[in-house]
Each structure stands twice: as C-alpha cells, then as structure tokens.
N, CA, C and O atoms as a Tripos MOL2 file, in Angstrom:
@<TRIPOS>MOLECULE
protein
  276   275    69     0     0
PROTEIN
NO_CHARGES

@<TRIPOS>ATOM
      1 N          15.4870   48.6550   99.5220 N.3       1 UNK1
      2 CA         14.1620   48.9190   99.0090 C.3       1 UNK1
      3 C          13.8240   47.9600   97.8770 C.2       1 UNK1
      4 O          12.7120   47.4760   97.6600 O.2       1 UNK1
      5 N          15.0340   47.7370   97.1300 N.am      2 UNK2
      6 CA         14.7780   46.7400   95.7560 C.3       2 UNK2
      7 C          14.3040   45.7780   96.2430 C.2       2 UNK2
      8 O          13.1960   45.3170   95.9710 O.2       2 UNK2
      9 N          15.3160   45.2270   97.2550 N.am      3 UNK3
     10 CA         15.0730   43.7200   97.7330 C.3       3 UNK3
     11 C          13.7090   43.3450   98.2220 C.2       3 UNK3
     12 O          13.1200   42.2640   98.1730 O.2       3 UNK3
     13 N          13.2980   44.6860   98.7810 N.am      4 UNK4
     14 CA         11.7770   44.3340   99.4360 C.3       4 UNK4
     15 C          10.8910   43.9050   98.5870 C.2       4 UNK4
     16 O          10.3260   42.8120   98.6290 O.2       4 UNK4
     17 N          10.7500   44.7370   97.8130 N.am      5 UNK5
     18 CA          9.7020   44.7410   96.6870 C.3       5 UNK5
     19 C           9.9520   43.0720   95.9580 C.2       5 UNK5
     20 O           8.9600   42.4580   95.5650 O.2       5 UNK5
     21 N          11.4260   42.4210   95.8320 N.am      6 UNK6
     22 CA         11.0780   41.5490   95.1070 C.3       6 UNK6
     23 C          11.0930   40.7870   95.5830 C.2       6 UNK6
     24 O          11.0990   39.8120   94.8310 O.2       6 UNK6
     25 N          11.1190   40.2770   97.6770 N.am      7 UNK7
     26 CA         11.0370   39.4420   98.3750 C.3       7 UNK7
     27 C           9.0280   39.4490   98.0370 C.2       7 UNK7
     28 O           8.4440   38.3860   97.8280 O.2       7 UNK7
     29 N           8.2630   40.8420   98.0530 N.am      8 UNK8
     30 CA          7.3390   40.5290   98.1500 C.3       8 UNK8
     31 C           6.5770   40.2500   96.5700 C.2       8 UNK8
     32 O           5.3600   40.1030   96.4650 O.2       8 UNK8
     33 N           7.3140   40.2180   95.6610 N.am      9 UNK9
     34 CA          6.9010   39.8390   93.9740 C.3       9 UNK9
     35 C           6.9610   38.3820   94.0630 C.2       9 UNK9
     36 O           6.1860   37.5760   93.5490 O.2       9 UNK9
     37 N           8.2100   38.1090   94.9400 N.am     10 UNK10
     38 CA          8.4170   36.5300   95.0730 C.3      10 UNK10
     39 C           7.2010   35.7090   95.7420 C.2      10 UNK10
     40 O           6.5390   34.8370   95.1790 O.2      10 UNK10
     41 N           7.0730   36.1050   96.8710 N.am     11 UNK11
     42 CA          5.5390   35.6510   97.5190 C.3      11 UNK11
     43 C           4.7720   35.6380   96.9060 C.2      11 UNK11
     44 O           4.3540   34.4870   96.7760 O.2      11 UNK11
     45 N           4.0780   36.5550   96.1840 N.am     12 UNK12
     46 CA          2.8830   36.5890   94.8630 C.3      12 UNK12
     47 C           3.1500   35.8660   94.3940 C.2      12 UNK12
     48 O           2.2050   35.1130   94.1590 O.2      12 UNK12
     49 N           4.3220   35.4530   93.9140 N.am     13 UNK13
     50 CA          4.6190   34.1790   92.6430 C.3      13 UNK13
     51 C           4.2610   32.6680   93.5850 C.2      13 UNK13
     52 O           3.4940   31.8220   93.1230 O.2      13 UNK13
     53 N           4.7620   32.5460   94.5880 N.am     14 UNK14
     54 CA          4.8540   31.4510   95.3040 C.3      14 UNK14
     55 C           3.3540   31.2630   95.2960 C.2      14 UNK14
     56 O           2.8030   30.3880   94.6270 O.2      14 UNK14
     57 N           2.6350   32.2430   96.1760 N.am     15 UNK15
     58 CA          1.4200   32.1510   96.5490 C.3      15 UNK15
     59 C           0.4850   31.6970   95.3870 C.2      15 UNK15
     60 O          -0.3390   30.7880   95.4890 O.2      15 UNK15
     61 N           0.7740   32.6370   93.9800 N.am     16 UNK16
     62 CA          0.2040   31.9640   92.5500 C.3      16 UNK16
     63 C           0.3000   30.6400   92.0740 C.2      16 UNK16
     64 O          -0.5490   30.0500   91.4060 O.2      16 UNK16
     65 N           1.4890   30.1740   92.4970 N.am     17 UNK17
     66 CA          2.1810   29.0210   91.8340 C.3      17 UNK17
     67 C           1.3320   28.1770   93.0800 C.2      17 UNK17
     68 O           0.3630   27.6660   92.5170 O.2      17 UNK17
     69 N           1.3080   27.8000   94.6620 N.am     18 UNK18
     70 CA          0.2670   26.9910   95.4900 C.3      18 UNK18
     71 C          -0.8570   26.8710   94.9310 C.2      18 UNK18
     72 O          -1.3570   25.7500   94.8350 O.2      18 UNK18
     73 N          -1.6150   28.1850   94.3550 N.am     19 UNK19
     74 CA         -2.6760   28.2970   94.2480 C.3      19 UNK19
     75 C          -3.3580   27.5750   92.6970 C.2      19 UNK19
     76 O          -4.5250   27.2710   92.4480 O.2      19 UNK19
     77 N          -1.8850   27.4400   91.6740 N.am     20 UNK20
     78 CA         -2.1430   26.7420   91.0830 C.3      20 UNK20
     79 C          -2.4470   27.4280   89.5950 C.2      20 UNK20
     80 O          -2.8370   26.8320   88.5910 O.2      20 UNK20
     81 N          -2.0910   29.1860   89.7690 N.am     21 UNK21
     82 CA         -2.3170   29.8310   89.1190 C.3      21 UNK21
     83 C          -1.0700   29.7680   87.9980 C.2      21 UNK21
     84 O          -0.0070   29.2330   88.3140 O.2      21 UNK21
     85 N          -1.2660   30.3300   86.7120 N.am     22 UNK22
     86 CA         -0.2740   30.2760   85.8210 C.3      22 UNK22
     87 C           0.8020   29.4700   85.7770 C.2      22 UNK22
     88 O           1.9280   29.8780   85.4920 O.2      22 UNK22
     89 N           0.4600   28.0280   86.1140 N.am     23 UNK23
     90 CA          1.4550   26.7430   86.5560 C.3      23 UNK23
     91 C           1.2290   26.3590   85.1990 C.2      23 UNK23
     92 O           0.0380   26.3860   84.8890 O.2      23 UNK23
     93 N           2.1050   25.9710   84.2010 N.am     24 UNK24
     94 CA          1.8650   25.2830   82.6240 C.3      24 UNK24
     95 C           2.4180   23.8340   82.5650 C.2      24 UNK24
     96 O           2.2480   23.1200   81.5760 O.2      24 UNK24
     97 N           3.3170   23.3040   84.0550 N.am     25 UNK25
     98 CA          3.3180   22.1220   84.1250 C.3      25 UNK25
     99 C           4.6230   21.9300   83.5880 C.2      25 UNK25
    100 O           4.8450   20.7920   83.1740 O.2      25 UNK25
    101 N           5.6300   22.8490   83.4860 N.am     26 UNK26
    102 CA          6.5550   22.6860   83.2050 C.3      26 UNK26
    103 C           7.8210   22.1620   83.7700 C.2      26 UNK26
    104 O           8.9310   22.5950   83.4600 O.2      26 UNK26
    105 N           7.6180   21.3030   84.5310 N.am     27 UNK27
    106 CA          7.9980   19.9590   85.2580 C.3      27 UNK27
    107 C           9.1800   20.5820   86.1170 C.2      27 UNK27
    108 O           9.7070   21.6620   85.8530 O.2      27 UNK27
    109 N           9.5520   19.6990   87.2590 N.am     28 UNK28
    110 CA         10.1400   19.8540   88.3560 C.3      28 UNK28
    111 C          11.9380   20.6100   87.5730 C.2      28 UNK28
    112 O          12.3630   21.6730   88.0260 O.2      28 UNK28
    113 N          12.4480   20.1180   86.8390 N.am     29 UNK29
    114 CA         13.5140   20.8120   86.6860 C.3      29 UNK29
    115 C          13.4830   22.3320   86.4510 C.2      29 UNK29
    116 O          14.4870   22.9810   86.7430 O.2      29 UNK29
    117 N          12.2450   23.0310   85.8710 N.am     30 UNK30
    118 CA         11.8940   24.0370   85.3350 C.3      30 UNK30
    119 C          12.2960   24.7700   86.6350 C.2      30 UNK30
    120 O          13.2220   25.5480   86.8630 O.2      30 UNK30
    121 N          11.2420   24.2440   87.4730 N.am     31 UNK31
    122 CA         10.9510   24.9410   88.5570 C.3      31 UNK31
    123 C          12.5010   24.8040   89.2620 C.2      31 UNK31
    124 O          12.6290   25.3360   90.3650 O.2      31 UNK31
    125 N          12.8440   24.6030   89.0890 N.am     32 UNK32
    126 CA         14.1250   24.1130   90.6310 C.3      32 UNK32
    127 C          15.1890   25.5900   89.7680 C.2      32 UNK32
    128 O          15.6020   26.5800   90.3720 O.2      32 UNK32
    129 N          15.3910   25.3040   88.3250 N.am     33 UNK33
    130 CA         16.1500   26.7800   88.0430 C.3      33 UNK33
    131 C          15.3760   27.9290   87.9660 C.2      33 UNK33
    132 O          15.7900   29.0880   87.9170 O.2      33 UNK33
    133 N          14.5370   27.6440   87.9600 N.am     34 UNK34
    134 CA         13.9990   29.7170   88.4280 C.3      34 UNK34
    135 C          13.7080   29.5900   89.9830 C.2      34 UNK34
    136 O          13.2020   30.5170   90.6160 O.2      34 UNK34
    137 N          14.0230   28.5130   90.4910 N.am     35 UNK35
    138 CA         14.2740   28.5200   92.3690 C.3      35 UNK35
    139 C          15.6950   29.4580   92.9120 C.2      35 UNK35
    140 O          15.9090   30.2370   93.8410 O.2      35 UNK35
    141 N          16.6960   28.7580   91.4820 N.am     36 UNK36
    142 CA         18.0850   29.0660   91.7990 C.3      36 UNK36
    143 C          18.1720   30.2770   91.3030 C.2      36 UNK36
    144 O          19.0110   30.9590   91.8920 O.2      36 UNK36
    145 N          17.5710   30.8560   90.3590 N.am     37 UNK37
    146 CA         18.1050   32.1400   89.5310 C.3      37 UNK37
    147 C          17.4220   33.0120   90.6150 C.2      37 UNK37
    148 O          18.1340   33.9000   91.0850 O.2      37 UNK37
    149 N          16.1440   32.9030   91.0940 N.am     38 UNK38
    150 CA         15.4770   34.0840   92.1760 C.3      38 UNK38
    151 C          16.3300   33.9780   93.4740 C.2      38 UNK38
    152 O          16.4080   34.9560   94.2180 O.2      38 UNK38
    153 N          16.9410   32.8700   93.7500 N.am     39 UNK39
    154 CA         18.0240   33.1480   95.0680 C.3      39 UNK39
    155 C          19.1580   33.4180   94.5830 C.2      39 UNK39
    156 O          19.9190   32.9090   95.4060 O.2      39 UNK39
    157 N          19.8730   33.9500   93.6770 N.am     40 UNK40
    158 CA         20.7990   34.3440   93.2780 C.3      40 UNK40
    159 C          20.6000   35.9450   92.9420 C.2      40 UNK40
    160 O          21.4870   36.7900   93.0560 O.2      40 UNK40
    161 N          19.5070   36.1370   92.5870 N.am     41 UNK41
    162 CA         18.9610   37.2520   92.3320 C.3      41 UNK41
    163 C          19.4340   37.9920   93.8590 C.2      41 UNK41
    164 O          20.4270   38.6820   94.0880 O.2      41 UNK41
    165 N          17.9890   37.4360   95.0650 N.am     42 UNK42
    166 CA         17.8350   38.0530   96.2300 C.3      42 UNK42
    167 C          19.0810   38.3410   96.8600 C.2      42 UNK42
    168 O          19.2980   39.2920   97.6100 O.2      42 UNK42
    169 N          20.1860   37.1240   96.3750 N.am     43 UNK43
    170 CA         21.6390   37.2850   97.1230 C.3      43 UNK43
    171 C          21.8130   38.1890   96.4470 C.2      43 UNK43
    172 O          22.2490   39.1330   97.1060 O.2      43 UNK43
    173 N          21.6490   38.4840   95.0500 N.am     44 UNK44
    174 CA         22.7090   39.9640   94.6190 C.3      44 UNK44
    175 C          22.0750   41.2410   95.2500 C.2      44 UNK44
    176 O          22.7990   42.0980   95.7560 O.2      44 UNK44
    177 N          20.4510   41.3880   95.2090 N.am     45 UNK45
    178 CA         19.8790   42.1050   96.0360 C.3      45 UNK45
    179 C          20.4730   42.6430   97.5750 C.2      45 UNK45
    180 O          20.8640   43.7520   97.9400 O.2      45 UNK45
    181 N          20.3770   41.6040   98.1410 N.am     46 UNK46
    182 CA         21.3020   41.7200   99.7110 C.3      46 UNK46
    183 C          22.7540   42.0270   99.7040 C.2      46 UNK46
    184 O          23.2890   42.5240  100.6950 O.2      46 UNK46
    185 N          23.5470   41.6880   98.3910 N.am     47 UNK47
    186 CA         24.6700   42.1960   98.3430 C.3      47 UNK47
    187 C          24.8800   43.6970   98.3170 C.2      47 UNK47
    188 O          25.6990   44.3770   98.9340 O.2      47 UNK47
    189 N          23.8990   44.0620   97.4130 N.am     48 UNK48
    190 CA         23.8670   45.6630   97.1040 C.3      48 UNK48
    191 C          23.6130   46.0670   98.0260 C.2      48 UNK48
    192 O          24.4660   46.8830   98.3770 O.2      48 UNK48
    193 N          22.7030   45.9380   98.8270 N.am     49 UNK49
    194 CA         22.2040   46.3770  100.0670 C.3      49 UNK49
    195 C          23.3510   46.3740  101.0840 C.2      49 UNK49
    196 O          23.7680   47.4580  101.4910 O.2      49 UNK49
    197 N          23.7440   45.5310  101.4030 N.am     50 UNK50
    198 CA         25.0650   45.8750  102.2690 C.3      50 UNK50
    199 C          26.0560   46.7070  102.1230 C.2      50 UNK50
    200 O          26.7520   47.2660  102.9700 O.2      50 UNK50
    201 N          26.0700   46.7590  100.7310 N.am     51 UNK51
    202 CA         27.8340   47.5920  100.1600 C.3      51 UNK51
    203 C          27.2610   49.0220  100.1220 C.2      51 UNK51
    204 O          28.0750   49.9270   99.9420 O.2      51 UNK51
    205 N          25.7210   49.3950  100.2970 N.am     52 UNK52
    206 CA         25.2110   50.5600  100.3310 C.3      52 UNK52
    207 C          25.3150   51.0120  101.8440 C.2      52 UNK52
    208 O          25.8200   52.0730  102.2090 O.2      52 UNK52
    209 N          24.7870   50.0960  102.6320 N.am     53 UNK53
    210 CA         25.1420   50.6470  104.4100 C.3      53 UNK53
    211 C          26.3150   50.8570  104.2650 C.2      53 UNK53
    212 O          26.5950   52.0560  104.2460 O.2      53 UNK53
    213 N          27.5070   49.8650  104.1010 N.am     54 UNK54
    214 CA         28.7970   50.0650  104.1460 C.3      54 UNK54
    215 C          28.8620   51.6270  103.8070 C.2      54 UNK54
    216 O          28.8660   52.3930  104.7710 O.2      54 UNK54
    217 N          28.9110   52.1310  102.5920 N.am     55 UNK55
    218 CA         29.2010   53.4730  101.9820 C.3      55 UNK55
    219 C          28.6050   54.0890  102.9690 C.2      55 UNK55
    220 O          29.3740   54.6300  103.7630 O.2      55 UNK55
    221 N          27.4740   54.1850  103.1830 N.am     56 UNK56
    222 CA         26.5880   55.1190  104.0850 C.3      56 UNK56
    223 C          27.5300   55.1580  105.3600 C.2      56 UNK56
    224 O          28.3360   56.0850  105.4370 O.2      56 UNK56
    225 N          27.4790   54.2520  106.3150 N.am     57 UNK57
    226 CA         28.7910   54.1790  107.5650 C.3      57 UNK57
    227 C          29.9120   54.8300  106.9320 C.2      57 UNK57
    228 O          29.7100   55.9620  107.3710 O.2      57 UNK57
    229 N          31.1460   54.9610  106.0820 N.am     58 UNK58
    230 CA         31.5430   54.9010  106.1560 C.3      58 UNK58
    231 C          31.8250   56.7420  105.8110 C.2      58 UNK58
    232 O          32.6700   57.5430  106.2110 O.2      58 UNK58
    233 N          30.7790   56.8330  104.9870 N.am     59 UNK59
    234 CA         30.5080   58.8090  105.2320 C.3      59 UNK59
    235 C          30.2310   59.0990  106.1890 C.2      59 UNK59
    236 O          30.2760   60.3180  106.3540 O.2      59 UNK59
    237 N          29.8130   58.3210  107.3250 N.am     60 UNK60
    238 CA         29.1700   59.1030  108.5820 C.3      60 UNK60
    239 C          30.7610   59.0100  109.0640 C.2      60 UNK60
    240 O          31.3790   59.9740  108.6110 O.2      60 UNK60
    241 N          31.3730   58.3590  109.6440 N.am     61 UNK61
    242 CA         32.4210   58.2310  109.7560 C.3      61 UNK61
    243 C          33.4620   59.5310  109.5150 C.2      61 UNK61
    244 O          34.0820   60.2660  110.2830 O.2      61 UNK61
    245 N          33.3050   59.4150  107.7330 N.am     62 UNK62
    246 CA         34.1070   60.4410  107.5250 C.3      62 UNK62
    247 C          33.5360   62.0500  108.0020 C.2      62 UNK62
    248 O          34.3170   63.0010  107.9960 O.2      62 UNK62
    249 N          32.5750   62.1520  108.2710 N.am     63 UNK63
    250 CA         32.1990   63.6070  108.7840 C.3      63 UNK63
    251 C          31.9890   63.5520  109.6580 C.2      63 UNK63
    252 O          31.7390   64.6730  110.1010 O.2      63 UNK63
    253 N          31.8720   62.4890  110.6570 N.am     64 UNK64
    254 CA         32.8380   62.6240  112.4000 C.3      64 UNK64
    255 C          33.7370   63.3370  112.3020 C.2      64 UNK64
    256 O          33.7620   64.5180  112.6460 O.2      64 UNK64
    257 N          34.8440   62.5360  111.6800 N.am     65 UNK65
    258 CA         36.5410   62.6920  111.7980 C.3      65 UNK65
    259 C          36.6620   63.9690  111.0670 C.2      65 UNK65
    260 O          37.8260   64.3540  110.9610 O.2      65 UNK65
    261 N          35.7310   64.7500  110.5170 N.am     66 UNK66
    262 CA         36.0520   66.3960  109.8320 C.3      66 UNK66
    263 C          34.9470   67.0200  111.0630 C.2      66 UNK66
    264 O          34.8400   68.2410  110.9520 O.2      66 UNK66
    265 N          34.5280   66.7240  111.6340 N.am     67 UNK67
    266 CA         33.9160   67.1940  112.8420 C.3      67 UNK67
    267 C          34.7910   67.6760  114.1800 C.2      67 UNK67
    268 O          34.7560   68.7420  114.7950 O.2      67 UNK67
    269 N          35.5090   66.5930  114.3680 N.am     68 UNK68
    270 CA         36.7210   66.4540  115.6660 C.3      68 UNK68
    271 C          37.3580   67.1420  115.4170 C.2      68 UNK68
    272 O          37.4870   68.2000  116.0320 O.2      68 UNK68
    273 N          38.1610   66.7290  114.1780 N.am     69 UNK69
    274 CA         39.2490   67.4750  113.6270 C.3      69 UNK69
    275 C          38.9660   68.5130  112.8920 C.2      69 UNK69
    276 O          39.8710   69.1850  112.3970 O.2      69 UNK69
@<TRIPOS>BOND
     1     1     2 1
     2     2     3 1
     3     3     4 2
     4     3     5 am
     5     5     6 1
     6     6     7 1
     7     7     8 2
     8     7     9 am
     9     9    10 1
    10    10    11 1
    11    11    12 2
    12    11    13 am
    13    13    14 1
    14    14    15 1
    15    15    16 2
    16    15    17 am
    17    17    18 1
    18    18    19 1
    19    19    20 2
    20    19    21 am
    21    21    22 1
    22    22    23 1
    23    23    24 2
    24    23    25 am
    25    25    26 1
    26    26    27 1
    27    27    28 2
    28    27    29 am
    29    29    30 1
    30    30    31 1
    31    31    32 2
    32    31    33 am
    33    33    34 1
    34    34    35 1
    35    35    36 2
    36    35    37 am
    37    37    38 1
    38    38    39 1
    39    39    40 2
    40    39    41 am
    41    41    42 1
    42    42    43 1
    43    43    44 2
    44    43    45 am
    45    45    46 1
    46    46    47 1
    47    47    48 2
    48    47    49 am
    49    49    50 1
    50    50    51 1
    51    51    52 2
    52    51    53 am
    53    53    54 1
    54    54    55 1
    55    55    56 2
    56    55    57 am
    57    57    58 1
    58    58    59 1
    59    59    60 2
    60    59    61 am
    61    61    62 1
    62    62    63 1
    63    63    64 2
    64    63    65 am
    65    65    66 1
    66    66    67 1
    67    67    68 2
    68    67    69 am
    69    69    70 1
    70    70    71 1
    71    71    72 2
    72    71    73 am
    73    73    74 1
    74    74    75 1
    75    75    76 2
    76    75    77 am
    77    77    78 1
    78    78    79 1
    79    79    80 2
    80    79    81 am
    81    81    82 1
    82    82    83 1
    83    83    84 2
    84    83    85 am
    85    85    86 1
    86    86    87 1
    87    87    88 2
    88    87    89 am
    89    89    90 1
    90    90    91 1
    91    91    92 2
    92    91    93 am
    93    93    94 1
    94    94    95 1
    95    95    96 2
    96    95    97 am
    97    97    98 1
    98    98    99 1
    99    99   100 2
   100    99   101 am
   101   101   102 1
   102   102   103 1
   103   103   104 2
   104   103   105 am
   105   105   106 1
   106   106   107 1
   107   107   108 2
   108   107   109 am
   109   109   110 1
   110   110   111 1
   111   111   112 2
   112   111   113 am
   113   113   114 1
   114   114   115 1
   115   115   116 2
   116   115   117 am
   117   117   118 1
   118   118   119 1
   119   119   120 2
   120   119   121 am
   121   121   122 1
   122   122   123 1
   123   123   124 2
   124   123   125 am
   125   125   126 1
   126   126   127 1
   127   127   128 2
   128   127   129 am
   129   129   130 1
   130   130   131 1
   131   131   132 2
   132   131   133 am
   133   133   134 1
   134   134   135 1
   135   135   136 2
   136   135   137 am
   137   137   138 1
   138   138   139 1
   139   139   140 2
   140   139   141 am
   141   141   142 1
   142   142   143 1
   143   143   144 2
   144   143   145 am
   145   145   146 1
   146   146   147 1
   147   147   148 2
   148   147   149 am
   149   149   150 1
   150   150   151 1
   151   151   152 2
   152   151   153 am
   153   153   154 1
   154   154   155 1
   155   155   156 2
   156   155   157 am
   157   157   158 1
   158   158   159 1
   159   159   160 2
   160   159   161 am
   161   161   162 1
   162   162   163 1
   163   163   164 2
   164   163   165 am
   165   165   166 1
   166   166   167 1
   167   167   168 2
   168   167   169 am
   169   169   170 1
   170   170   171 1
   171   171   172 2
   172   171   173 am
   173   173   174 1
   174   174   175 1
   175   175   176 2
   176   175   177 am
   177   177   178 1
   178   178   179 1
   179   179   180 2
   180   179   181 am
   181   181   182 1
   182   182   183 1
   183   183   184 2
   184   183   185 am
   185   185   186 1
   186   186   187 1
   187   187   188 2
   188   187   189 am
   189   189   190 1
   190   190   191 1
   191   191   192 2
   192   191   193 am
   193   193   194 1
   194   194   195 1
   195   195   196 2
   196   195   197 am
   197   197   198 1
   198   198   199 1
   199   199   200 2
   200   199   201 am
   201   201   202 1
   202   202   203 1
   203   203   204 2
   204   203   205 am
   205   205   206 1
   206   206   207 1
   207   207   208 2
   208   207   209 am
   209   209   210 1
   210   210   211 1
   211   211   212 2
   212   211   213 am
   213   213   214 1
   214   214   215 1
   215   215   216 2
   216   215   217 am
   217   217   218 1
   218   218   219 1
   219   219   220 2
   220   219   221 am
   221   221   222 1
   222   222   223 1
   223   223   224 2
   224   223   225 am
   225   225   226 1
   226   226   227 1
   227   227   228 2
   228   227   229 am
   229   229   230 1
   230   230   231 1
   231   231   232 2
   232   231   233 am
   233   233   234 1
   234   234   235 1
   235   235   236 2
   236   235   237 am
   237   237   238 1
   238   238   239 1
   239   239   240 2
   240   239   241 am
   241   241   242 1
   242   242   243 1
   243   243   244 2
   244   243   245 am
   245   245   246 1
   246   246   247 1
   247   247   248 2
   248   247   249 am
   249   249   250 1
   250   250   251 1
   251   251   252 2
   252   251   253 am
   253   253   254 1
   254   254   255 1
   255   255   256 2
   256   255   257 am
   257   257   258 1
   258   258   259 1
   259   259   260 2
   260   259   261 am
   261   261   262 1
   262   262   263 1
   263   263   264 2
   264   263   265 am
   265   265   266 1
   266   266   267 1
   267   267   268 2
   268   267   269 am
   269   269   270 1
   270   270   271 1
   271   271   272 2
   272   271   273 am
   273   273   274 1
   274   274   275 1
   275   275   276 2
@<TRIPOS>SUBSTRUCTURE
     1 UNK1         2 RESIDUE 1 A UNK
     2 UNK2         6 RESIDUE 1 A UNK
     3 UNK3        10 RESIDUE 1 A UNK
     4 UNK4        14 RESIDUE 1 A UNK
     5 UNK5        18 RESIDUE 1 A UNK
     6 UNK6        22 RESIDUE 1 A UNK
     7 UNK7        26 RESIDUE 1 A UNK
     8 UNK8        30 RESIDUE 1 A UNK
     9 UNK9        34 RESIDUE 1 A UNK
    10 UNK10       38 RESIDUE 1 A UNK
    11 UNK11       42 RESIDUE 1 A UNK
    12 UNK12       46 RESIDUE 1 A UNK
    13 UNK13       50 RESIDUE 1 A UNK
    14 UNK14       54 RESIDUE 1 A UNK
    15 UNK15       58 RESIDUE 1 A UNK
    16 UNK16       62 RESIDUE 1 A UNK
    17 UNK17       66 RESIDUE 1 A UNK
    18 UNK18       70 RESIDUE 1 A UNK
    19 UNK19       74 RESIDUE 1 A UNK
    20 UNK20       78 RESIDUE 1 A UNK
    21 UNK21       82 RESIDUE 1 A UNK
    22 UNK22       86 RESIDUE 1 A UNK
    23 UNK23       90 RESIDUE 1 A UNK
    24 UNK24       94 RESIDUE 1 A UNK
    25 UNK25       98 RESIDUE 1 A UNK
    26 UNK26      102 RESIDUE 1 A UNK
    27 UNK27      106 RESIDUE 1 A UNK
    28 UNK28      110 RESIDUE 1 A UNK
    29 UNK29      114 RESIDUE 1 A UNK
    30 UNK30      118 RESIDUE 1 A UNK
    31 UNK31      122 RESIDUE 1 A UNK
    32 UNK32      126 RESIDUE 1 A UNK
    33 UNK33      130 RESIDUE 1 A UNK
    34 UNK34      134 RESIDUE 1 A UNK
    35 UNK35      138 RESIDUE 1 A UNK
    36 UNK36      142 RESIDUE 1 A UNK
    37 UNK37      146 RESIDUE 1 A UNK
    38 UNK38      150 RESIDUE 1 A UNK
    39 UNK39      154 RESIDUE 1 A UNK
    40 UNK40      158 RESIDUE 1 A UNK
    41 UNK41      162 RESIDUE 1 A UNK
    42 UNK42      166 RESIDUE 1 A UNK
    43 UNK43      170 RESIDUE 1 A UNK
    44 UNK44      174 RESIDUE 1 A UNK
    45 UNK45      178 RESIDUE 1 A UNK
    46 UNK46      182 RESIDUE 1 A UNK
    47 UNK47      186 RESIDUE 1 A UNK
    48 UNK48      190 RESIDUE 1 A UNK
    49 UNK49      194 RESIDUE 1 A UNK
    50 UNK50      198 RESIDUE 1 A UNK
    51 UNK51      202 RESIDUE 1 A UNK
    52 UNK52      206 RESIDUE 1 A UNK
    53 UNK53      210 RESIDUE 1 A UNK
    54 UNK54      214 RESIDUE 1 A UNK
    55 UNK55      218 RESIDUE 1 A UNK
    56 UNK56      222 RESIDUE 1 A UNK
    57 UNK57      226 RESIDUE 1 A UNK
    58 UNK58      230 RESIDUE 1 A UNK
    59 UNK59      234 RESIDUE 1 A UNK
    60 UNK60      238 RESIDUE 1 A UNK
    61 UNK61      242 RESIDUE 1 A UNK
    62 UNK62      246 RESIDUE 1 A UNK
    63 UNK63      250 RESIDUE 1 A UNK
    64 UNK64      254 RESIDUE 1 A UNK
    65 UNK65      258 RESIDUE 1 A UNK
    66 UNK66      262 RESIDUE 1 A UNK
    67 UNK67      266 RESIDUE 1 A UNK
    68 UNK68      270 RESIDUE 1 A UNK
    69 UNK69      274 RESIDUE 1 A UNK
C-alpha cells in the first residue's frame, strides 16, 4: 500500500518537474541523487512488501498444518 502511494507521489513529482513546475535549476547532479535516493527508497518499499507476503504465506501455511494435523 506504501509503495503505491509513493510510486504515485513519484509521478506527480516527475510530471511537475516535465512540466517545469518547482524546478529551481539545481543542476543535473542534484537531480541524479534524489533519482538515486527515490529508487532506493521504492527498493526498500518493495522489500517490505515482500517480507510482508512472505509472513502472510507463511501463517497460512502454518494453519494448514494445525488444520491436517
């Protein structure tokens, strides 16, 4: 759910930044590390997100196996 929201905060920004909006001209290096810090971000985003299915599977799992048994 996090990730969504800030895949779509990210677009707004992108879409602002084409459009030319709140750009202060703070030259190409600026931009290239808040390129890297928002994909580092989204990766930690997607990380969480996985290790949360994981847990989730892995309770379903466990209340199979107290189901059978």
């Amino acid at each position: 759910m996090e990730a969504q929201g800030w895949r779509e905060r990210k677009k707004e920004m992108e879409e602002s930044r084409d459009l030319g909006e709140g750009d202060d001209g703070g030259g190409e290096e600026e931009k290239e590390e808040e390129e890297e810090e928002e994909e580092e971000e989204e990766e930690e985003e997607e990380e969480k997100e996985e290790e949360e299915e994981e847990e989730e599977k892995e309770e379903e799992v466990g209340k199979m196996k107290r189901f059978f048994f």
